[in-house]
CSV table of C-alpha atoms in Angstrom, one decimal:
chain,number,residue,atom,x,y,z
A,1,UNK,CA,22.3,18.8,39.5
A,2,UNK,CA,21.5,15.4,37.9
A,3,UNK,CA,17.8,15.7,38.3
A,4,UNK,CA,18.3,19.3,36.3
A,5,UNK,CA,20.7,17.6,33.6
A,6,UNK,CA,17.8,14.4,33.7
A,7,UNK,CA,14.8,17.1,33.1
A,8,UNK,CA,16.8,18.7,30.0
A,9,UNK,CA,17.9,15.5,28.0
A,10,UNK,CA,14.9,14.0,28.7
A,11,UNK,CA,13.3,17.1,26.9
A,12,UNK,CA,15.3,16.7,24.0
A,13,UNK,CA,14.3,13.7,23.9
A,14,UNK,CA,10.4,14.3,23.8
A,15,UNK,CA,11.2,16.4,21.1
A,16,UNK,CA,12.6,14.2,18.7
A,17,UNK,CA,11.1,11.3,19.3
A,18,UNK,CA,7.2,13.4,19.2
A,19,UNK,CA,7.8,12.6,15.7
A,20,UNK,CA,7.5,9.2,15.3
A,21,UNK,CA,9.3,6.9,18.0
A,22,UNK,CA,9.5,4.0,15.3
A,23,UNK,CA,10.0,5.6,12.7
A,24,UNK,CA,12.5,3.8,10.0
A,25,UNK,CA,12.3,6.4,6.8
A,26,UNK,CA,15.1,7.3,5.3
A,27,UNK,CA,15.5,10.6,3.0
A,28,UNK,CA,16.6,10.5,-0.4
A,29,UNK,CA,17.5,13.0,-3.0
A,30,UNK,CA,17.0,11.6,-6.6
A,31,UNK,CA,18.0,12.4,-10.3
A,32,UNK,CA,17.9,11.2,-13.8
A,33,UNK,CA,17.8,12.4,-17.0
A,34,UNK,CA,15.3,12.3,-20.3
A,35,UNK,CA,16.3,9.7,-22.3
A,36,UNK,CA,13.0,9.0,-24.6
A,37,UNK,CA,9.5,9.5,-24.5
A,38,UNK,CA,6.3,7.3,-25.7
A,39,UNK,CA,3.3,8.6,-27.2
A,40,UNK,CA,0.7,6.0,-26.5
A,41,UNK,CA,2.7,3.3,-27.7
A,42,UNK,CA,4.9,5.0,-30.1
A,43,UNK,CA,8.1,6.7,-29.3
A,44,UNK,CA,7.2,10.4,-29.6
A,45,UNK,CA,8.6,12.5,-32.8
A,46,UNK,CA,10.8,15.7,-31.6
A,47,UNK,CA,7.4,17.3,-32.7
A,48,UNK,CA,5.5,15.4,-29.5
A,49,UNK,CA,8.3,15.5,-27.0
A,50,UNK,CA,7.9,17.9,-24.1
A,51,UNK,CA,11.3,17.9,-23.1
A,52,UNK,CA,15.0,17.9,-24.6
A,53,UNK,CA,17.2,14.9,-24.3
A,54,UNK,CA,19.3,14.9,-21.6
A,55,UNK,CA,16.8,17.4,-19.4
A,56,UNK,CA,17.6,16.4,-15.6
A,57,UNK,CA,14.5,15.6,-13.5
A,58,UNK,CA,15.9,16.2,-9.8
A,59,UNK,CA,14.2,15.8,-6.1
A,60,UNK,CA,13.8,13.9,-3.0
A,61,UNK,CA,11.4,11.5,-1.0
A,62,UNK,CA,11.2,9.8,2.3
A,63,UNK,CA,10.9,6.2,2.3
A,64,UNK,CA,10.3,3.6,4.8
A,65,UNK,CA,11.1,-0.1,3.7
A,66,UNK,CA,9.5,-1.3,7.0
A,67,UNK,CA,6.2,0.4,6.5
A,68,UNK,CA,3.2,-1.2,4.9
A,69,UNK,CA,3.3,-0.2,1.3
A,70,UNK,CA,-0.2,1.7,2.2
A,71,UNK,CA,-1.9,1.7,5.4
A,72,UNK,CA,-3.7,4.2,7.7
A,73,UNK,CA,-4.1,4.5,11.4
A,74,UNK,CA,-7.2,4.2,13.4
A,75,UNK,CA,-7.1,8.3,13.9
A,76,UNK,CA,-7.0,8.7,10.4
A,77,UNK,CA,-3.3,9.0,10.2
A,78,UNK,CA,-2.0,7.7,7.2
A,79,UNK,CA,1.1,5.8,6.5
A,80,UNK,CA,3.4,4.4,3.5
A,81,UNK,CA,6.5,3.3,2.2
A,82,UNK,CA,6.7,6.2,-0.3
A,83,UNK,CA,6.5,9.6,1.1
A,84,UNK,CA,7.4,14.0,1.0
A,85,UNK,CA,7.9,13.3,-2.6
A,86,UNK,CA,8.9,16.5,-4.4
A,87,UNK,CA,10.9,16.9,-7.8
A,88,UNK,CA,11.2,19.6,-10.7
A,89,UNK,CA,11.8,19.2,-14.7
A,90,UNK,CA,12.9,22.8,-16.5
A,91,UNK,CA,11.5,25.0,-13.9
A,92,UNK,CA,8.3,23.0,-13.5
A,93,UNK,CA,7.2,21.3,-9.9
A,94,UNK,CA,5.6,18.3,-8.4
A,95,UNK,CA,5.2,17.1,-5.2
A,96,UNK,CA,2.8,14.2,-3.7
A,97,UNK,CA,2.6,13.7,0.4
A,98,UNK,CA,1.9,10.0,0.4
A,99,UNK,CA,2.2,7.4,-2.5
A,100,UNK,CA,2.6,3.9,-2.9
A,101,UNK,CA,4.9,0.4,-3.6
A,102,UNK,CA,5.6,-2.5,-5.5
A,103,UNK,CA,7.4,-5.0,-4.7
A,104,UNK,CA,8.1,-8.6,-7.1
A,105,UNK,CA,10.4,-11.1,-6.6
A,106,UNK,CA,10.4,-13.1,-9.5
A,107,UNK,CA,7.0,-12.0,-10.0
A,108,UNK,CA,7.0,-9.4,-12.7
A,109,UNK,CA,6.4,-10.0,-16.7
A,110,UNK,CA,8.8,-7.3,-18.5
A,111,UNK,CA,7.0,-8.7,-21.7
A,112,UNK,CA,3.5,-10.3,-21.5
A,113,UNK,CA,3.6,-11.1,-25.2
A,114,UNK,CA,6.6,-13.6,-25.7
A,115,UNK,CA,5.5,-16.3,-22.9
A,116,UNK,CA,9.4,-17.6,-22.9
A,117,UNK,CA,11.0,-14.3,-21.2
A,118,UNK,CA,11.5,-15.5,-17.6
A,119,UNK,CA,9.7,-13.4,-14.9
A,120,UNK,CA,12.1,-11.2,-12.5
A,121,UNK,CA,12.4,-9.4,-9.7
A,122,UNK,CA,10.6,-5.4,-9.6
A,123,UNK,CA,10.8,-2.5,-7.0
A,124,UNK,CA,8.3,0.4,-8.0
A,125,UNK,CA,7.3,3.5,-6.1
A,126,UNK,CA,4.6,5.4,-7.4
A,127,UNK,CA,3.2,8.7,-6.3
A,128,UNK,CA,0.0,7.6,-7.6
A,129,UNK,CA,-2.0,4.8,-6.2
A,130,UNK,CA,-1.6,5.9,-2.8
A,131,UNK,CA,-4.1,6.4,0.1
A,132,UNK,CA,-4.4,10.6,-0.7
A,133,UNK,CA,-4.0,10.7,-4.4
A,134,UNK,CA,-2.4,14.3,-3.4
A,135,UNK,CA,-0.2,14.6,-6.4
A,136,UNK,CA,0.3,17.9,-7.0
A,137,UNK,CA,1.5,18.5,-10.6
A,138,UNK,CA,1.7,20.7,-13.6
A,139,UNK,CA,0.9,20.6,-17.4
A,140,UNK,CA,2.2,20.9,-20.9
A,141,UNK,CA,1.0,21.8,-24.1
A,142,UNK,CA,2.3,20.0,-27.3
A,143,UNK,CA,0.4,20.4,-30.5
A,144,UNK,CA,-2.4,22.5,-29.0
A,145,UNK,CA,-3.2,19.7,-26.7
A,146,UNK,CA,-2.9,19.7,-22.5
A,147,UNK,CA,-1.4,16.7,-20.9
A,148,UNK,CA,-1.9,16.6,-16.9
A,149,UNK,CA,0.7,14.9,-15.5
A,150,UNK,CA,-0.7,12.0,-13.2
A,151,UNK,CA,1.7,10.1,-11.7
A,152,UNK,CA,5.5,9.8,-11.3
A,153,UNK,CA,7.0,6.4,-10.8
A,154,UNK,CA,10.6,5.0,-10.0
A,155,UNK,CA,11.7,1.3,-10.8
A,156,UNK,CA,14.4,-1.0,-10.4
A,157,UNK,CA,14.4,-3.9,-12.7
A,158,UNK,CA,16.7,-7.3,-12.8
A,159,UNK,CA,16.0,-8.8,-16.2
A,160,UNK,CA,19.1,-11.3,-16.1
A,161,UNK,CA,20.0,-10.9,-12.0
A,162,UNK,CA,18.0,-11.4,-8.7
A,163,UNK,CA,18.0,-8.1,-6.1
A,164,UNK,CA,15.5,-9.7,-4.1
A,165,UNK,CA,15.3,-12.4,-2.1
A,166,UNK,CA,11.6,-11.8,-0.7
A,167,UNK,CA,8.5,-9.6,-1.1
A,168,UNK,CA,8.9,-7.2,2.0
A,169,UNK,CA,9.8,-3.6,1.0
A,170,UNK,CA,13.8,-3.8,0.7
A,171,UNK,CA,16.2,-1.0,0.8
A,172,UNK,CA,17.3,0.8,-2.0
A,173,UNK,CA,18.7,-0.9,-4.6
A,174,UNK,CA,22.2,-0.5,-6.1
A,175,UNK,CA,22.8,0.3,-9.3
A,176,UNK,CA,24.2,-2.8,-10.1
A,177,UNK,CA,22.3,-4.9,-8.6
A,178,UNK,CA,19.0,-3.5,-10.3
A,179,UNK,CA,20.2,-3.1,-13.5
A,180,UNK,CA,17.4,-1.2,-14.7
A,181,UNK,CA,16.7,2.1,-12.8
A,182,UNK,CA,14.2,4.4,-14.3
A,183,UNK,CA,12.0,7.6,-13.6
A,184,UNK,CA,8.9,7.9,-15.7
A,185,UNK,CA,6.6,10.8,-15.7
A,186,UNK,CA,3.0,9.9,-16.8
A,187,UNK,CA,0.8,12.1,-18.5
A,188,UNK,CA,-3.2,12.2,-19.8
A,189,UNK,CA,-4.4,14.6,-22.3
A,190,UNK,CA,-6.9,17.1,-20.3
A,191,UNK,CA,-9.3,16.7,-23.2
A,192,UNK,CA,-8.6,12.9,-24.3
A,193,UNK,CA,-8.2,10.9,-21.0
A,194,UNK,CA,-7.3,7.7,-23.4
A,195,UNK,CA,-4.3,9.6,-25.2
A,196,UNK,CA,-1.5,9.4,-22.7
A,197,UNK,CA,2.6,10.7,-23.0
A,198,UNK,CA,5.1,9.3,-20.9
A,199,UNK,CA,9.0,10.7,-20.2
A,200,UNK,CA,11.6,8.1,-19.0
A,201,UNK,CA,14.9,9.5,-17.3
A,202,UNK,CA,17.6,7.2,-16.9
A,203,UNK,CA,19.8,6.2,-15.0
A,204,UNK,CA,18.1,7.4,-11.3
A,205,UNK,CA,20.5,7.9,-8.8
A,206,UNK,CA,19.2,8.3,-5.4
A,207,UNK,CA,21.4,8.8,-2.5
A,208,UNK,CA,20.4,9.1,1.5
A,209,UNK,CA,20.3,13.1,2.8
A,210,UNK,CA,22.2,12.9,5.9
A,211,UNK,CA,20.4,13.5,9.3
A,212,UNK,CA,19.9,17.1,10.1
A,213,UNK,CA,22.3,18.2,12.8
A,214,UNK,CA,18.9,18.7,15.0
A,215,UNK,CA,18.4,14.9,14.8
A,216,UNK,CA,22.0,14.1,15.4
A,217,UNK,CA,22.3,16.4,18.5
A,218,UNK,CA,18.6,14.9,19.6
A,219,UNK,CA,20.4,11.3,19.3
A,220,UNK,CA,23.4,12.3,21.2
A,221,UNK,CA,20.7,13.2,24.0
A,222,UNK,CA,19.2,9.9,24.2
A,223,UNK,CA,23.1,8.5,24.8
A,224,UNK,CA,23.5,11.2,27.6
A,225,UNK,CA,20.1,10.4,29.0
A,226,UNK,CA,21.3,6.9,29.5
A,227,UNK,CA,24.8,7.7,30.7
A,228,UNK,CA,22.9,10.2,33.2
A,229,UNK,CA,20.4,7.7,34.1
A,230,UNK,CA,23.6,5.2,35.0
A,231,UNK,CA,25.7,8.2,37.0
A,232,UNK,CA,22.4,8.8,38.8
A,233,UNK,CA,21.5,5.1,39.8
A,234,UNK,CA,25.5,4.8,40.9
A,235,UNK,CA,25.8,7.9,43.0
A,236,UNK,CA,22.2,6.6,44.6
A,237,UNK,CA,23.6,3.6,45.6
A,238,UNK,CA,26.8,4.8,47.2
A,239,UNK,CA,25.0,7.3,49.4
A,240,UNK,CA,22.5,4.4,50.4
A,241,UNK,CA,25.9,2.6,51.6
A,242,UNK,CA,26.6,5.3,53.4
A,243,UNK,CA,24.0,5.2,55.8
């Protein structure tokens, strides 16, 4: 009967862990919503905007703060710290499989041009910039003119604090310890690759999507693996007393 109950969990087992044994991601949904956007370097007139004020840009994205921020295996297999992106603006989709980090601990100019601002600390994931430049995105037309969009990018900025204390890829962020915490959609015009059109949504709120109750039940497997394993080596060692 233990051997039978030993086959099944460790079955379970193989299961969850043919994923990835080491893996550390974590799942997060996001959201944030349109607070201005630039026009080259210009705030855009209502005329230029592509979206309202206040339009919510919503999703999710894996993340794996002990990953390299891009790497890929020998089999081809590609890691990174960003990852599953996928996220929607009024009806309209994007999604990237792989994408990329940033990480800067007192490392990052807010302001090249005054050389007296101080230089802080910067967490950036980008869909862009990564190993598959998979971005999968969607246009707009403002003015008679198509803008691509080309990248989506989340950042947490400390202008006056200190949220990190090295350069490895940290957890998320509070709120409050950040400071700053953006969303910015980057466009090019189709036509004009030097005219670009970028939407900021503030504040982005991310928070972790619980385990799926697959994973959880997988988990509880492993603990009654080992709790077999023990009943098993215990009732072994009774009968060899009894011989």
């Amino acid at each position: 009967m233990l051997r039978r109950q030993h086959f099944i969990l460790a079955a379970m087992a193989a299961v969850g862990f043919g994923q990835d044994a080491s893996a550390t991601f974590v799942s997060y949904s996001f959201s944030a919503n349109v607070t201005q956007e630039v026009r080259g370097n210009m705030l855009a007139s209502s005329e230029e905007s592509f979206f309202a004020l206040g339009t919510l840009i919503s999703g999710s994205f894996t993340y794996d703060n002990e990953a390299a921020v891009v790497a890929s295996g020998p089999d081809g297999t590609i890691y990174a710290s960003l990852s599953n992106l996928t996220g929607s603006i009024d009806g309209m989709n994007f999604s990237d499989t792989n994408g990329s980090s940033l990480v800067s601990n007192n490392g990052f100019d807010l302001d090249p041009f005054d050389p007296n601002n101080p230089l802080i600390d910067l967490l950036a994931l980008a869909a862009d910039g990564g190993p598959d430049t998979s971005l999968q995105g969607f246009s707009v037309v403002s003015q008679s003119t198509q803008f691509d969009l080309v990248n989506v990018r989340m950042f947490w900025l400390s202008p006056s604090g200190d949220f990190l204390d090295d350069e490895s890829l940290p957890l998320m962020p509070a709120a409050e310890d950040a400071q700053i915490a953006r969303l910015a959609l980057d466009f090019v015009s189709a036509n004009d690759p030097t005219l670009n059109h970028t939407v900021f949504a503030e504040p982005l709120a991310v928070t972790p999507i619980p385990l799926p109750a697959a994973v959880w039940m997988m988990l509880s497997g492993v603990g009654a693996l080992r709790i077999v394993g023990r009943a098993s080596t215990k009732q072994g060692r009774i009968a060899a007393s009894r011989r």
